[in-house]
Amino acid sequence: MTVEVTDGGGPTRPLPANPSVTARGGRGLNIITSLAEDWGVRDDIGEVTVWALLPPDDDFAHRVTIPSDISPDLGAELASGLRPSLDANLETSLGANLGPHLEAGLDPNLGTNLDANLDPNLGANLGANLGANLGSNIEANIDPDFDRELDFADLDELA
């Protein structure tokens, strides 16, 4: 099972840390390292994703709560601990239970008229509608000590 968490990223690449006992952060990747068979970091524009490959058949898998509204066959497979036999039947089980609901809920014309429904001037007047002084004093309103007030590390001091 692969688990991914994506956020806006930070000034540094995510790496396992050795936080102090009183640190408010820095333990996440150590937890991932102890649970996962493998893990990594994927960078995209404006975001960072940390992914972890969790073993399908260990004690962690047995702590997962199985929803009551899935088919009995799929529920039995999941309750058995996500063993390899699940892979063989997963597509069939999902298709039988999920497919009809998805197909019934989709508009056959979904996306065909998307461009026609968008206002052609969508972004044309965006700049005109923003205040002329919008960015003029943004810098002046930022408290340079906000990270200290929140007890975060000062990134300038760490550099």
CSV table of C-alpha atoms in Angstrom, one decimal:
chain,number,residue,atom,x,y,z
A,1,MET,CA,0.0,0.0,0.0
A,2,THR,CA,1.4,3.4,-1.0
A,3,VAL,CA,0.5,6.4,1.2
A,4,GLU,CA,1.3,10.0,-0.1
A,5,VAL,CA,1.2,13.4,1.6
A,6,THR,CA,1.4,16.5,-0.4
A,7,ASP,CA,1.9,20.1,0.8
A,8,GLY,CA,3.3,23.4,-0.3
A,9,GLY,CA,6.8,22.4,0.6
A,10,GLY,CA,9.4,24.3,2.5
A,11,PRO,CA,12.7,26.0,2.2
A,12,THR,CA,14.6,22.6,2.4
A,13,ARG,CA,14.1,19.1,1.1
A,14,PRO,CA,12.4,16.7,3.6
A,15,LEU,CA,15.0,14.6,5.3
A,16,PRO,CA,14.9,12.5,8.5
A,17,ALA,CA,16.0,14.6,11.5
A,18,ASN,CA,17.3,14.1,15.0
A,19,PRO,CA,14.9,16.5,16.8
A,20,SER,CA,15.5,17.5,20.5
A,21,VAL,CA,13.0,16.2,23.0
A,22,THR,CA,11.3,19.6,23.2
A,23,ALA,CA,11.2,20.1,19.4
A,24,ARG,CA,7.7,20.6,17.9
A,25,GLY,CA,8.5,18.9,14.7
A,26,GLY,CA,11.0,16.7,12.8
A,27,ARG,CA,9.7,13.3,13.7
A,28,GLY,CA,7.5,12.5,10.7
A,29,LEU,CA,10.1,11.0,8.4
A,30,ASN,CA,11.6,8.9,11.2
A,31,ILE,CA,8.2,7.4,11.8
A,32,ILE,CA,7.8,6.8,8.0
A,33,THR,CA,11.3,5.1,7.9
A,34,SER,CA,10.3,2.8,10.8
A,35,LEU,CA,7.0,1.7,9.2
A,36,ALA,CA,7.8,1.7,5.4
A,37,GLU,CA,9.5,-0.7,3.2
A,38,ASP,CA,10.6,2.2,1.1
A,39,TRP,CA,9.8,6.0,0.9
A,40,GLY,CA,10.8,9.0,-1.1
A,41,VAL,CA,10.2,12.6,-2.0
A,42,ARG,CA,8.7,13.9,-5.3
A,43,ASP,CA,8.9,17.6,-6.2
A,44,ASP,CA,6.3,19.2,-8.3
A,45,ILE,CA,5.7,22.9,-9.1
A,46,GLY,CA,4.7,24.6,-5.9
A,47,GLU,CA,4.4,21.3,-3.9
A,48,VAL,CA,6.3,18.5,-2.4
A,49,THR,CA,5.0,14.9,-1.9
A,50,VAL,CA,6.4,12.4,0.5
A,51,TRP,CA,5.4,8.9,-0.3
A,52,ALA,CA,5.8,5.6,1.6
A,53,LEU,CA,5.4,2.0,0.6
A,54,LEU,CA,3.9,0.2,3.6
A,55,PRO,CA,4.1,-3.6,3.7
A,56,PRO,CA,0.7,-5.1,3.0
A,57,ASP,CA,0.8,-7.9,5.5
A,58,ASP,CA,2.1,-6.7,8.9
A,59,ASP,CA,0.6,-5.6,12.2
A,60,PHE,CA,0.0,-2.1,10.8
A,61,ALA,CA,-2.4,-3.6,8.2
A,62,HIS,CA,-4.5,-5.2,10.9
A,63,ARG,CA,-5.3,-1.9,12.6
A,64,VAL,CA,-7.1,-0.5,9.5
A,65,THR,CA,-10.9,-0.2,10.0
A,66,ILE,CA,-12.8,-1.8,7.1
A,67,PRO,CA,-15.9,0.1,5.9
A,68,SER,CA,-19.2,-1.8,6.4
A,69,ASP,CA,-20.7,-0.8,3.0
A,70,ILE,CA,-18.3,-2.8,0.8
A,71,SER,CA,-19.0,-6.2,-0.8
A,72,PRO,CA,-18.7,-9.2,1.5
A,73,ASP,CA,-16.0,-10.8,-0.7
A,74,LEU,CA,-13.9,-7.6,-0.7
A,75,GLY,CA,-14.5,-7.1,3.0
A,76,ALA,CA,-13.2,-10.7,3.7
A,77,GLU,CA,-10.1,-10.1,1.6
A,78,LEU,CA,-9.4,-6.9,3.5
A,79,ALA,CA,-10.0,-8.5,6.8
A,80,SER,CA,-7.6,-11.2,6.0
A,81,GLY,CA,-4.7,-8.7,6.1
A,82,LEU,CA,-4.4,-7.6,2.5
A,83,ARG,CA,-2.7,-10.8,1.4
A,84,PRO,CA,-1.5,-11.3,-2.2
A,85,SER,CA,-4.8,-13.0,-3.2
A,86,LEU,CA,-6.4,-9.5,-2.9
A,87,ASP,CA,-4.4,-8.4,-6.0
A,88,ALA,CA,-5.9,-11.0,-8.2
A,89,ASN,CA,-9.5,-10.2,-7.2
A,90,LEU,CA,-9.2,-6.5,-6.6
A,91,GLU,CA,-10.1,-5.3,-10.1
A,92,THR,CA,-13.1,-7.7,-10.3
A,93,SER,CA,-14.4,-6.7,-6.9
A,94,LEU,CA,-14.0,-3.0,-7.4
A,95,GLY,CA,-15.5,-3.2,-10.9
A,96,ALA,CA,-18.6,-5.0,-9.7
A,97,ASN,CA,-19.2,-2.7,-6.8
A,98,LEU,CA,-17.8,0.6,-7.9
A,99,GLY,CA,-18.3,0.7,-11.7
A,100,PRO,CA,-22.1,0.9,-11.9
A,101,HIS,CA,-22.2,3.7,-9.3
A,102,LEU,CA,-19.6,5.7,-11.2
A,103,GLU,CA,-21.1,5.2,-14.6
A,104,ALA,CA,-24.6,6.2,-13.4
A,105,GLY,CA,-23.3,9.4,-11.8
A,106,LEU,CA,-21.2,10.7,-14.7
A,107,ASP,CA,-22.6,13.1,-17.3
A,108,PRO,CA,-21.8,11.7,-20.8
A,109,ASN,CA,-21.0,15.2,-22.0
A,110,LEU,CA,-18.7,15.9,-19.1
A,111,GLY,CA,-16.0,18.2,-20.5
A,112,THR,CA,-17.2,18.4,-24.0
A,113,ASN,CA,-18.6,22.0,-23.6
A,114,LEU,CA,-16.2,23.0,-20.8
A,115,ASP,CA,-14.5,25.7,-22.9
A,116,ALA,CA,-17.9,27.0,-24.2
A,117,ASN,CA,-19.1,27.5,-20.6
A,118,LEU,CA,-16.1,29.5,-19.5
A,119,ASP,CA,-16.2,33.2,-19.7
A,120,PRO,CA,-13.9,34.2,-22.6
A,121,ASN,CA,-12.8,37.3,-20.5
A,122,LEU,CA,-12.1,35.2,-17.4
A,123,GLY,CA,-8.7,36.7,-16.7
A,124,ALA,CA,-8.7,39.7,-19.0
A,125,ASN,CA,-9.8,42.3,-16.4
A,126,LEU,CA,-8.2,40.6,-13.4
A,127,GLY,CA,-5.4,43.1,-13.2
A,128,ALA,CA,-7.8,46.0,-13.5
A,129,ASN,CA,-10.0,44.7,-10.7
A,130,LEU,CA,-7.2,44.4,-8.3
A,131,GLY,CA,-6.4,47.5,-6.2
A,132,ALA,CA,-3.5,49.6,-7.6
A,133,ASN,CA,-1.8,49.6,-4.2
A,134,LEU,CA,-2.4,45.9,-3.5
A,135,GLY,CA,1.3,45.0,-3.2
A,136,SER,CA,2.7,48.3,-2.2
A,137,ASN,CA,2.9,47.7,1.6
A,138,ILE,CA,2.7,43.9,1.9
A,139,GLU,CA,6.4,43.8,2.9
A,140,ALA,CA,5.9,46.5,5.5
A,141,ASN,CA,3.2,44.5,7.2
A,142,ILE,CA,5.2,41.3,7.7
A,143,ASP,CA,6.6,40.9,11.3
A,144,PRO,CA,10.2,39.8,10.9
A,145,ASP,CA,10.0,38.0,14.2
A,146,PHE,CA,6.9,36.0,13.5
A,147,ASP,CA,8.8,32.7,13.5
A,148,ARG,CA,10.2,33.4,17.0
A,149,GLU,CA,6.8,34.3,18.4
A,150,LEU,CA,5.5,30.9,17.2
A,151,ASP,CA,8.6,29.2,18.5
A,152,PHE,CA,9.8,28.0,15.0
A,153,ALA,CA,13.4,27.8,14.0
A,154,ASP,CA,14.7,31.0,12.5
A,155,LEU,CA,15.6,29.9,8.9
A,156,ASP,CA,18.0,32.8,8.5
A,157,GLU,CA,20.0,31.7,11.5
A,158,LEU,CA,20.1,28.1,10.3
A,159,ALA,CA,21.4,29.0,6.8
